[in-house]
Coordinates of C-alpha atoms and ligand atoms in Angstrom, one line a residue:
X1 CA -21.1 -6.1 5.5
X2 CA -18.6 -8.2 3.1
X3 CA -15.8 -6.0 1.4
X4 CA -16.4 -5.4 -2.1
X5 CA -13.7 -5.8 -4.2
X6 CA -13.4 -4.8 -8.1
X7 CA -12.3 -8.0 -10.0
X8 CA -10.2 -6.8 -13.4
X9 CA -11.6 -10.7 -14.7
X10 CA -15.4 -9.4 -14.4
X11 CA -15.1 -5.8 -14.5
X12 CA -17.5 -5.8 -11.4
X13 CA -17.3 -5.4 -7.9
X14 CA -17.7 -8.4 -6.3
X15 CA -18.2 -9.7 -2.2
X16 CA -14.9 -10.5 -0.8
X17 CA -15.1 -14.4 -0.1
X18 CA -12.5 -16.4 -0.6
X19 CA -12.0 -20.1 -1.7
X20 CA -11.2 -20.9 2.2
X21 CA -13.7 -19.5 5.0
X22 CA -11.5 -17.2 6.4
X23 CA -7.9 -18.1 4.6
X24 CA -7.0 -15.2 2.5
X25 CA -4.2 -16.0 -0.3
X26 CA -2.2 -12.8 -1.6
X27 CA 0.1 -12.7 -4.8
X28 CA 1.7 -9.8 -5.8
X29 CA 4.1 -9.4 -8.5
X30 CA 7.4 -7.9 -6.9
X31 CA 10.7 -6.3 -8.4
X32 CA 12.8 -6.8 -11.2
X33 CA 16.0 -6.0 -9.4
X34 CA 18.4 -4.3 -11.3
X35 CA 18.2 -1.0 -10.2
X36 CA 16.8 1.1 -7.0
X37 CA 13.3 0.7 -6.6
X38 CA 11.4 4.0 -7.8
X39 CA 8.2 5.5 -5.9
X40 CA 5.9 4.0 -8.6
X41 CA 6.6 0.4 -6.9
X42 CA 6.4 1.8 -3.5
X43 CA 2.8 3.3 -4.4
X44 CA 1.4 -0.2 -5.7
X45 CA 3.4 -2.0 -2.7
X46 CA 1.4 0.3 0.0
X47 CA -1.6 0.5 -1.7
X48 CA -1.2 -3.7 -1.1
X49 CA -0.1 -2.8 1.6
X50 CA -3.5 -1.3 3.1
X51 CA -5.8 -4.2 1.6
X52 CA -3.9 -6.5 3.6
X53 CA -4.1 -4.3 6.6
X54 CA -7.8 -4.6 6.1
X55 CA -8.2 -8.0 5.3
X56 CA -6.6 -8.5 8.6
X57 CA -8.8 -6.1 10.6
X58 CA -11.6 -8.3 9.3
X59 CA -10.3 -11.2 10.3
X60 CA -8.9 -12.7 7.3
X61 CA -5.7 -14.8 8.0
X62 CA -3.5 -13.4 5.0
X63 CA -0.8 -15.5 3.4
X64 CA 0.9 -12.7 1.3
X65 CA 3.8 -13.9 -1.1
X66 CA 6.0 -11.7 -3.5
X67 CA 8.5 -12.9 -5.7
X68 CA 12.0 -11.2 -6.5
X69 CA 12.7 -11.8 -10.5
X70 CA 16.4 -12.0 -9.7
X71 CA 16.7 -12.9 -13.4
X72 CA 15.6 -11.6 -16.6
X73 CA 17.0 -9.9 -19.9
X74 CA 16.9 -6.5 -17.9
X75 CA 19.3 -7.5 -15.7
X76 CA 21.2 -9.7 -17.8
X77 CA 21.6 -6.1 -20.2
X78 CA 22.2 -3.8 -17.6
X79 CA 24.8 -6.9 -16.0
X80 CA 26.9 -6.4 -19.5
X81 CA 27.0 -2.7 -19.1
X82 CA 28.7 -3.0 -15.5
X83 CA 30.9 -5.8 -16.0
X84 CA 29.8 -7.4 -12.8
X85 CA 27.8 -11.4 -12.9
X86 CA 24.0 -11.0 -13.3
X87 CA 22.8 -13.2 -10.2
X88 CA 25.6 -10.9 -7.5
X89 CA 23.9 -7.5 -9.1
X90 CA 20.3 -8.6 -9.0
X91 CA 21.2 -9.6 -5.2
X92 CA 22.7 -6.0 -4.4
X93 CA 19.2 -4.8 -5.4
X94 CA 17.6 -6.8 -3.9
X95 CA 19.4 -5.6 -0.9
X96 CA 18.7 -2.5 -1.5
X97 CA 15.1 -2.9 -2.3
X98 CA 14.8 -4.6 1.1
X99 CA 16.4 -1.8 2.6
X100 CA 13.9 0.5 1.1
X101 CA 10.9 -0.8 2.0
X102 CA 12.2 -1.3 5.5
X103 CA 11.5 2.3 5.9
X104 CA 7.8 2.4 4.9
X105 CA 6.9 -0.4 7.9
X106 CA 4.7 -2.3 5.6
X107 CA 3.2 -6.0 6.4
X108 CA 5.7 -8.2 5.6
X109 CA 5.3 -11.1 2.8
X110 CA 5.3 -14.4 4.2
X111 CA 7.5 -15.7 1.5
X112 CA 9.8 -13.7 -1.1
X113 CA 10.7 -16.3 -3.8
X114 CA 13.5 -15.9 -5.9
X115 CA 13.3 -16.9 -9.6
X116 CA 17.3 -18.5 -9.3
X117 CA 16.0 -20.7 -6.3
X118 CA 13.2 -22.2 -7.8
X119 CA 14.3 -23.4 -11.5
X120 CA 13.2 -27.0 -10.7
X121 CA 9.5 -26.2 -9.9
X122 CA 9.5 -24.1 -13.4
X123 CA 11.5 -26.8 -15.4
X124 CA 8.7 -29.1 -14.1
X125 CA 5.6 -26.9 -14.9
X126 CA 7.0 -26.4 -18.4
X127 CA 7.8 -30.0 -19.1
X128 CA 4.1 -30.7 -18.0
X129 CA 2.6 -28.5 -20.5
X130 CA 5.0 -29.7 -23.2
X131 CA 3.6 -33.2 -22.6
X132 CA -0.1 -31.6 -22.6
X133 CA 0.7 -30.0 -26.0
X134 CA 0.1 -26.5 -24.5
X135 CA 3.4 -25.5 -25.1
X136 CA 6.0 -27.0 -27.9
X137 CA 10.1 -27.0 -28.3
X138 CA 11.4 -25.0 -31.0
X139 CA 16.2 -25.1 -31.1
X140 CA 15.6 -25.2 -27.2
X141 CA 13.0 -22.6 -26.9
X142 CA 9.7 -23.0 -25.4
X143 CA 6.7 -21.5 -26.3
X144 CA 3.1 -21.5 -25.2
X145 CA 0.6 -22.0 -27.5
X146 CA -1.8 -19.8 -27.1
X147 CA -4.3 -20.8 -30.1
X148 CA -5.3 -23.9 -27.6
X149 CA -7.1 -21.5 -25.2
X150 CA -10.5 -20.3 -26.0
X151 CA -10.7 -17.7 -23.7
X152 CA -7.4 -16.2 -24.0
X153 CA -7.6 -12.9 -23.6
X154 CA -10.1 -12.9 -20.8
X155 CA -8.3 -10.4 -18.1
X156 CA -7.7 -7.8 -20.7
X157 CA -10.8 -8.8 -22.3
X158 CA -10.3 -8.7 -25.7
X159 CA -10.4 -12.4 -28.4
X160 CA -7.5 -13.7 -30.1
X161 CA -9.0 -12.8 -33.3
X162 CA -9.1 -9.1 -32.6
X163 CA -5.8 -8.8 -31.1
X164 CA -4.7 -10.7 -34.3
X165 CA -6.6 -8.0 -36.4
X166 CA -5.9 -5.0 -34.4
X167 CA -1.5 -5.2 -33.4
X168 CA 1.2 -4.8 -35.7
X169 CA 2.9 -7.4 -33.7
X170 CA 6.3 -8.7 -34.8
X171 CA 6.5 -12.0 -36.7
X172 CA 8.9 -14.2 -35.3
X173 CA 9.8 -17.2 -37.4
X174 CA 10.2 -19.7 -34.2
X175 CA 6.5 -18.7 -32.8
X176 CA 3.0 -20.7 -34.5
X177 CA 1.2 -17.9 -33.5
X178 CA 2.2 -14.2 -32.9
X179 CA 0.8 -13.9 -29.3
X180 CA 2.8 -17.4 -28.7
X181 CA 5.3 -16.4 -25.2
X182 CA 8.2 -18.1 -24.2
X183 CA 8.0 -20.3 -21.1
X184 CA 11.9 -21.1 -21.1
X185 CA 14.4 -19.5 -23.6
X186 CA 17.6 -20.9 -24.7
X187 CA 20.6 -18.9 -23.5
X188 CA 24.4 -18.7 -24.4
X189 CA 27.4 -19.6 -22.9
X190 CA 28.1 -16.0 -21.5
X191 CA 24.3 -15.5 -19.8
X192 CA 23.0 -17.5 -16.7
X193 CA 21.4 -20.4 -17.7
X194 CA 20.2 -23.6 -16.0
X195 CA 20.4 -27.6 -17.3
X196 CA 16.9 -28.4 -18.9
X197 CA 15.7 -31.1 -20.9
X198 CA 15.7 -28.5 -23.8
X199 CA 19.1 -27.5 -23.4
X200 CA 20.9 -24.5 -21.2
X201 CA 18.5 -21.9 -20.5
X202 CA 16.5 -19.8 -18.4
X203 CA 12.7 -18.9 -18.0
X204 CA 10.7 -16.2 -19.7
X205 CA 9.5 -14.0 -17.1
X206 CA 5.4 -15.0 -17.0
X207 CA 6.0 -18.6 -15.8
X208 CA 7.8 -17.5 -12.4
X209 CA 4.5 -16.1 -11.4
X210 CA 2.7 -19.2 -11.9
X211 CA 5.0 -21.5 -10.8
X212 CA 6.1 -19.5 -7.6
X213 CA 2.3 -18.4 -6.5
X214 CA 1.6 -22.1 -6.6
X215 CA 4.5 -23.6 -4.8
X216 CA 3.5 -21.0 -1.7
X217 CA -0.3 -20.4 -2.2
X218 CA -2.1 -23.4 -4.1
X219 CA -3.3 -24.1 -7.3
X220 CA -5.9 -21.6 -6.7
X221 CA -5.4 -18.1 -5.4
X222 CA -7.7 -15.7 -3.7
X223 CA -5.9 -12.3 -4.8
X224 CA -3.4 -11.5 -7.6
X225 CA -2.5 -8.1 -7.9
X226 CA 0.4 -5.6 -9.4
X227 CA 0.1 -2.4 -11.3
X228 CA -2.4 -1.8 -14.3
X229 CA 0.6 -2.8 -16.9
X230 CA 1.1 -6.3 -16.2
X231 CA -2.9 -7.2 -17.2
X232 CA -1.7 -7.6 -20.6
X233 CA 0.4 -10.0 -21.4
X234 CA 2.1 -10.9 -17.8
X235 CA -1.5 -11.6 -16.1
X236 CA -3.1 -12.8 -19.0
X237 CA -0.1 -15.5 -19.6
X238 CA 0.1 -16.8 -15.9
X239 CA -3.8 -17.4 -16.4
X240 CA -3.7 -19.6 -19.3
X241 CA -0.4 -21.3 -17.6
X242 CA -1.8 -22.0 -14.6
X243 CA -5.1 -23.1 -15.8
X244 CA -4.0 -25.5 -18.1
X245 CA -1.1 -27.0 -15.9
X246 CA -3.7 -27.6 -13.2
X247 CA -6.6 -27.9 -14.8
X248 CA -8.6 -25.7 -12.6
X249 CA -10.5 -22.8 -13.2
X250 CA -10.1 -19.7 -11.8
X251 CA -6.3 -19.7 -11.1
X252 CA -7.3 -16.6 -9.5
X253 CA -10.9 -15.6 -8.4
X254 CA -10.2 -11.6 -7.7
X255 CA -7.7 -10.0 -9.9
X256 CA -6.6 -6.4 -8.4
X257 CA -4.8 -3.7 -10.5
X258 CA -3.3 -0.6 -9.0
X259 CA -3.3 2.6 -11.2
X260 CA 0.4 4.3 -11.8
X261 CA 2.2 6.7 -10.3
X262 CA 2.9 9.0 -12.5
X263 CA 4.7 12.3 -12.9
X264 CA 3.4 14.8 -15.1
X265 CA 0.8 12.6 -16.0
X266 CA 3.6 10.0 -17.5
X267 CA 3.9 6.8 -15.7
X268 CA 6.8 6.8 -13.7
X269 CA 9.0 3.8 -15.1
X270 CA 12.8 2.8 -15.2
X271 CA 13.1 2.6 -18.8
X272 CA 11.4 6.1 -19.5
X273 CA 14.3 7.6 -17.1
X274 CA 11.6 9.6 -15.0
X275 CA 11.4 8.1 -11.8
X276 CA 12.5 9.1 -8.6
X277 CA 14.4 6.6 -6.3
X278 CA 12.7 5.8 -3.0
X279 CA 16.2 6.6 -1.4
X280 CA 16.3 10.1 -3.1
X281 CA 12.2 10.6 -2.0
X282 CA 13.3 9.5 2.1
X283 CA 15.9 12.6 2.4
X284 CA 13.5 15.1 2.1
X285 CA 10.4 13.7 3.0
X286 CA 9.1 10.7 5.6
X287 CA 7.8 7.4 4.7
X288 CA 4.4 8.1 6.6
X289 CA 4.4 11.3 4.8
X290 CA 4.6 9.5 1.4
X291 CA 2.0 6.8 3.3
X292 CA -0.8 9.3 3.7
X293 CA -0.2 11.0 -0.2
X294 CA -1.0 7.6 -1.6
X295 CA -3.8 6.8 0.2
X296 CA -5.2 9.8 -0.2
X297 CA -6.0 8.4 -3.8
X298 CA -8.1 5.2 -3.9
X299 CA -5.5 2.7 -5.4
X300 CA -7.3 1.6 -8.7
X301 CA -6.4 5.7 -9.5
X302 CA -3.3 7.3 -10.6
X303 CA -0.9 9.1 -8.2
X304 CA 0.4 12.1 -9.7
X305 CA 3.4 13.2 -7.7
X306 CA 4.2 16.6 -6.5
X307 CA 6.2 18.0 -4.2
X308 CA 3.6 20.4 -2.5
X309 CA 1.4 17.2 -2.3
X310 CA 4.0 15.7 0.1
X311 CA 4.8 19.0 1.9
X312 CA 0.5 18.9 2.7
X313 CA 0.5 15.5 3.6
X314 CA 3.6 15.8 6.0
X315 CA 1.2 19.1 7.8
X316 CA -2.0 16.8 7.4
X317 CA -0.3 13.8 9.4
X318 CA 1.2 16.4 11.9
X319 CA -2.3 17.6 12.6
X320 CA -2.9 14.2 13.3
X321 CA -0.6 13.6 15.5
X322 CA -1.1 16.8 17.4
X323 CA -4.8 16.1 18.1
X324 CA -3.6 12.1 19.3
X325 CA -1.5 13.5 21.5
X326 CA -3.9 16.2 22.7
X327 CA -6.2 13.6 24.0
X328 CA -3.5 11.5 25.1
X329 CA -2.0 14.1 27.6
X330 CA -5.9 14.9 28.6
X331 CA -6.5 11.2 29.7
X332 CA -3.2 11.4 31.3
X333 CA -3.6 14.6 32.9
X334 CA -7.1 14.0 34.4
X335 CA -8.0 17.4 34.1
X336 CA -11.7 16.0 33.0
X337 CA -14.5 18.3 32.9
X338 CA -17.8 17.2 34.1
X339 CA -20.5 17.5 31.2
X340 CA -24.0 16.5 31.0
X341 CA -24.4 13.0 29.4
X342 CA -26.8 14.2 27.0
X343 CA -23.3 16.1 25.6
X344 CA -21.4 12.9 25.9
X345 CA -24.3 10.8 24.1
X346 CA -23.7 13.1 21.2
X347 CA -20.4 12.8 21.3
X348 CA -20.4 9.1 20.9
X349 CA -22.5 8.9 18.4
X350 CA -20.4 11.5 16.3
X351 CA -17.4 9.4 16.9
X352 CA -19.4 6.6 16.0
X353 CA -20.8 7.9 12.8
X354 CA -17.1 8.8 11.5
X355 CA -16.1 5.1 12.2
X356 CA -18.8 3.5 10.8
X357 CA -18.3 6.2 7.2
X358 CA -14.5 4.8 7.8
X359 CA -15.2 1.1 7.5
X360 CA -17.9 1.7 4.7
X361 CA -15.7 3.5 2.6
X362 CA -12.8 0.9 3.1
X363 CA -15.5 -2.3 2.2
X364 CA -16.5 -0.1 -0.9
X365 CA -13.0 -1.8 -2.7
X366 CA -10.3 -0.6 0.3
X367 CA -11.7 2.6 -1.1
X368 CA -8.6 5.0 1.4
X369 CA -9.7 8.1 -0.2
X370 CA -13.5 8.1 1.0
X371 CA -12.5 6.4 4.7
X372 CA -9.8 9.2 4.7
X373 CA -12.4 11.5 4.6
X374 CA -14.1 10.5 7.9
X375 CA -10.8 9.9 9.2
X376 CA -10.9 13.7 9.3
X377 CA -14.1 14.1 10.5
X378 CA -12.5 12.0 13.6
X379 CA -9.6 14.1 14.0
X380 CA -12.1 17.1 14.2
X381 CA -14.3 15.5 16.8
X382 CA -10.8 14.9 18.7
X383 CA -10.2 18.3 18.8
X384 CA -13.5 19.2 19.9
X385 CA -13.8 16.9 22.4
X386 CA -10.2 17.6 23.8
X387 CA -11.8 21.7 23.9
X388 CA -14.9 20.2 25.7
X389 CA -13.0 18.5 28.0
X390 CA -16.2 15.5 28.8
X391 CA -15.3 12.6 30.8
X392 CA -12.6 9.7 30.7
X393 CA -14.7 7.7 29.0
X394 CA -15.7 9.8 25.8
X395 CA -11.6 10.7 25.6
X396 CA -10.5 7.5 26.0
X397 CA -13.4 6.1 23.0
X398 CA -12.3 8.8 20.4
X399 CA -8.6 8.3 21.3
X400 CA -9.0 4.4 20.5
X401 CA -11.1 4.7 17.9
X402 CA -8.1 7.6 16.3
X403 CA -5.7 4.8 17.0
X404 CA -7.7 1.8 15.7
X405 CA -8.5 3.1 12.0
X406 CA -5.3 4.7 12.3
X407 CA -4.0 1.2 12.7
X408 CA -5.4 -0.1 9.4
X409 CA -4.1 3.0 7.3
X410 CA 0.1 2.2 8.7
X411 CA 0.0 5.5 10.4
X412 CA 1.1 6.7 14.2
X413 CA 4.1 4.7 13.5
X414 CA 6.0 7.7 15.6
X415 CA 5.8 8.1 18.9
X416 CA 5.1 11.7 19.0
X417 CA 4.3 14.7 16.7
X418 CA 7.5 16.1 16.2
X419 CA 9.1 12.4 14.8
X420 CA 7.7 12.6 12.0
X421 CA 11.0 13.7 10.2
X422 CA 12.7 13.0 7.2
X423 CA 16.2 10.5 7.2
X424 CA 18.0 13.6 6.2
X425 CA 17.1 15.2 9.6
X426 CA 17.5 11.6 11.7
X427 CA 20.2 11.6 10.5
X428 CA 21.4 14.8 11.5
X429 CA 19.9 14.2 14.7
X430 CA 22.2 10.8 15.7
X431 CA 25.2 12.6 14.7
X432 CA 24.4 15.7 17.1
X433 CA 23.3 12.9 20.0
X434 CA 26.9 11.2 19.2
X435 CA 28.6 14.5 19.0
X436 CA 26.8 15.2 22.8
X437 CA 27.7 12.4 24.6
X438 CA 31.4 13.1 23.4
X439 CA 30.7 16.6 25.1
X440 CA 32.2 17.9 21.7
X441 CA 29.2 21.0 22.3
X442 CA 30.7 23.4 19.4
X443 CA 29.4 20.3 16.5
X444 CA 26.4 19.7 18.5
X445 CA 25.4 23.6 18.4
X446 CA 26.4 24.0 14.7
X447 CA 24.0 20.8 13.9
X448 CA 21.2 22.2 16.8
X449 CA 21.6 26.1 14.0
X450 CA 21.8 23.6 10.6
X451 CA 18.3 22.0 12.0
X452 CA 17.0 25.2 12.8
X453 CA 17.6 26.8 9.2
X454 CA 15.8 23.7 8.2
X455 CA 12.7 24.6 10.5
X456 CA 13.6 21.6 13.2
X457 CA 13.0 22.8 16.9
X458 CA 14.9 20.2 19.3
X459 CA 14.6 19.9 22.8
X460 CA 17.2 17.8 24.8
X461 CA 16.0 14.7 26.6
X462 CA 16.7 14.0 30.4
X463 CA 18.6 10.6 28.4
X464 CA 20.8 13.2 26.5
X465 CA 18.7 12.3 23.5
X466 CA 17.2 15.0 21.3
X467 CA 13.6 15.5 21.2
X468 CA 11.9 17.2 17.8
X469 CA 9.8 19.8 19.1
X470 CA 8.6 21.1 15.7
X471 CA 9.3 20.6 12.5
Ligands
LIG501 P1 8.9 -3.9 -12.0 O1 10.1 -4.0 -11.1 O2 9.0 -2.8 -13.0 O3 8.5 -5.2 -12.6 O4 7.6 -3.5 -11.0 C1 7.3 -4.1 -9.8 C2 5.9 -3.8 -9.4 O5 5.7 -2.3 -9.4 C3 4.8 -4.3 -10.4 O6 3.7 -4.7 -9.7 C4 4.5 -3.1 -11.3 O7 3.3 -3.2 -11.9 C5 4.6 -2.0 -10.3 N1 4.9 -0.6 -10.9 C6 5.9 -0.3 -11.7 N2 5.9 1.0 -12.1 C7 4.8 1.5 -11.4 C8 4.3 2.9 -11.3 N3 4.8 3.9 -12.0 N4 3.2 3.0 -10.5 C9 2.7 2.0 -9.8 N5 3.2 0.8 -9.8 C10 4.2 0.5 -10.6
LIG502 ZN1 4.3 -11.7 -11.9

């Protein structure tokens, strides 16, 4: 069966098929770097994360792209405040957001464009427009004109006329029409700006998207996604951009919005001050941890966060682990029991059944919350047929089968049980190794007690490496 996916341009779920065969194009809006990246990005970055991971079980070849807005009045503000050059702070966070999602092992993009390396590509899109009379110069600012488009407004799906009648939006002298954006803004002496034939200046933020996804992906995209706030204006702009620069209709053909992460039912955002860094969320808890509490939620849902959802998650995955490597000692051991086949039909089928349940609920729009489900139903039948002890063959089926679907959710990224530790405890762990193999014992005991009050059991390797035995 095709994967159905629900398109925010049709308000419908629709059969995956994209423009190419078997080509699968991905677009997903990435950071504005001028800060650490909060667990609300890292929610709509694995929930992207796990489409991908199932187009590609299906046998899609994905092309994923997301872009690094290394430049934008954010940064430029929050560049003032710490006296340091806008481009050299936006690359430290970029850095760092690098170094974040490092930990979470997702599919990597195939390309991360940067908004400072690709001012020629935008300068020429908005010069093309200009001379389309889509856009017009106003004192070396460049607007859109929205008014030209009949069917603006159709992601968020509302008319021109009623967002003119419904908004108080602000009038701004420069603009023909209220709902007018900027395409390239004129800038200062003191901020970043770039040569243009309007002057020094720098883009407004929607026509990266458009002139990025394009340059790597097409004029036509299968998938563009982000979180549920950028439908309206950021989604709705790059669709009137892109379709009257290349005259082709869709610039996208499935549009896919994640719901927020939230905390205490508030979106978790930079500007409200409530967010929680990814770095702060890694010392106490593991990526896969935070891995399984998303997808617990299908991804057009909000994540509320809590810390007791984590702490369940983390016992969850253990279980998890413990029954993988149940039946992975038990083929390894061949201590099999001989069973009748009509047992080990039954078995099969079970195991079966639960994948089959698995792949349904992922076609029904990558829905992780319902394949989760029989993702549990698995991990039952794994401990019931380690118990039962049938033959190789049965093991060795519900052992892949754990390992495949566990494949397309990112999980088992640890070799064992016991590794799935925060970075707070790896940490402790290295320096204890370290403080070993310079046979200083006293530190090594004092770390082996300050795991132990933190509930980590080690055992000592043959290597000399530690071993988690429980956590
Ligand atoms: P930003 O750096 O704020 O532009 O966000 C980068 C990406 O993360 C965009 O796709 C946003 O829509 C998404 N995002 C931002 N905040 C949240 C949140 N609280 N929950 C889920 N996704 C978010
Ligand atoms: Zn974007």
């Amino acid at each position: 069966m095709s994967i159905q996916v629900y398109n925010t341009l049709t308000g419908r779920l629709e059969p995956f098929q994209p423009f190419s065969g078997d080509k699968a194009n991905v677009y997903v809006c990435g950071p504005t770097v001028y800060d650490y990246s909060h667990i609300g990005h890292a929610r709509t970055y694995l929930s992207f994360d796990i489409i991908i991971r199932y187009l590609e079980y299906k046998g899609y070849k994905v092309t994923y792209v997301v872009n690094i807005t290394d430049i934008d009045d954010k940064i430029i503000n929050r560049a003032k405040e710490t006296h340091e050059d806008p481009l050299s702070l936006s690359k430290r966070f970029e850095q760092a957001f690098f170094e974040d999602m490092k930990g979470f092992h997702l599919r990597p993009a195939n390309f991360y464009p940067r908004v400072s390396d690709h001012m020629q590509d935008i300068i020429a899109m908005v010069r093309d427009l200009i001379r389309k009379q889509f856009a017009y110069e106003v004192d070396g600012d460049v607007y859109f004109d929205v008014t030209k488009i009949r069917d603006f407004g159709k992601l968020s799906h509302q008319s021109l006329d009623q967002m003119m009648a419904g908004a108080r939006v602000e009038i701004d002298r420069k603009k023909k029409s209220p709902y007018d954006f900027a395409l390239w803004k004129h800038t200062g002496e003191d901020e970043p700006g770039w040569e243009s034939p309007w002057g020094r200046g720098r883009p407004g933020w929607h026509i990266e998207c458009s002139a990025m996804s394009m340059k790597y992906l097409g004029p036509q995209l299968d998938i563009h996604g982000g979180a549920k706030d950028l439908v309206f204006p950021h989604h709705e702009n790059e669709i009137v951009q892109s379709e009257s620069y290349t005259g082709k209709k869709p610039f996208v053909k499935y549009w896919i919005h994640t719901g927020f992460l939230t905390i205490n039912g508030q979106k978790m955002s930079k500007s409200l001050g409530n967010f929680i860094t990814i770095r702060d969320l890694l010392k106490k808890h593991s990526p896969e941890s935070f891995r399984l509490f998303v997808l617990s939620t299908h991804y057009r849902r909000p994540v509320d966060f809590s810390e007791d959802g984590l702490i369940q998650a983390k016992a969850t995955l253990e279980r998890m682990y413990e029954t993988r490597d149940r039946l992975d000692n038990l083929v390894k051991s061949h201590d099999y029991k001989e069973s009748s086949p009509k047992d080990e039909e039954r078995l099969l089928e079970e195991v079966s059944e639960a994948r089959e349940k698995f792949l349904m609920g992922m076609d029904n729009d990558f829905n992780s919350a319902i394949a989760l489900a029989s993702f549990h139903h698995l991990i039952r039948l794994g401990n019931k047929i380690v118990d039962l002890k049938p033959s190789k063959k049965v093991i060795e089926i519900a052992l892949n089968t754990i390992n495949e679907l566990g494949w397309v959710f990112g999980l088992f990224r640890q070799e064992k049980k016991g590794s799935v530790v925060s970075n707070d405890v790896k940490a402790l762990i290295e320096e204890r190794d370290k403080a070993r193999k310079r046979r200083d014992w006293k530190k090594a005991d004092e770390i082996r007690e300050r795991l132990r009050k933190m509930g980590v059991t080690l055992r000592d390797s043959p290597d000399g490496t530690a071993i988690v035995v429980e956590s």
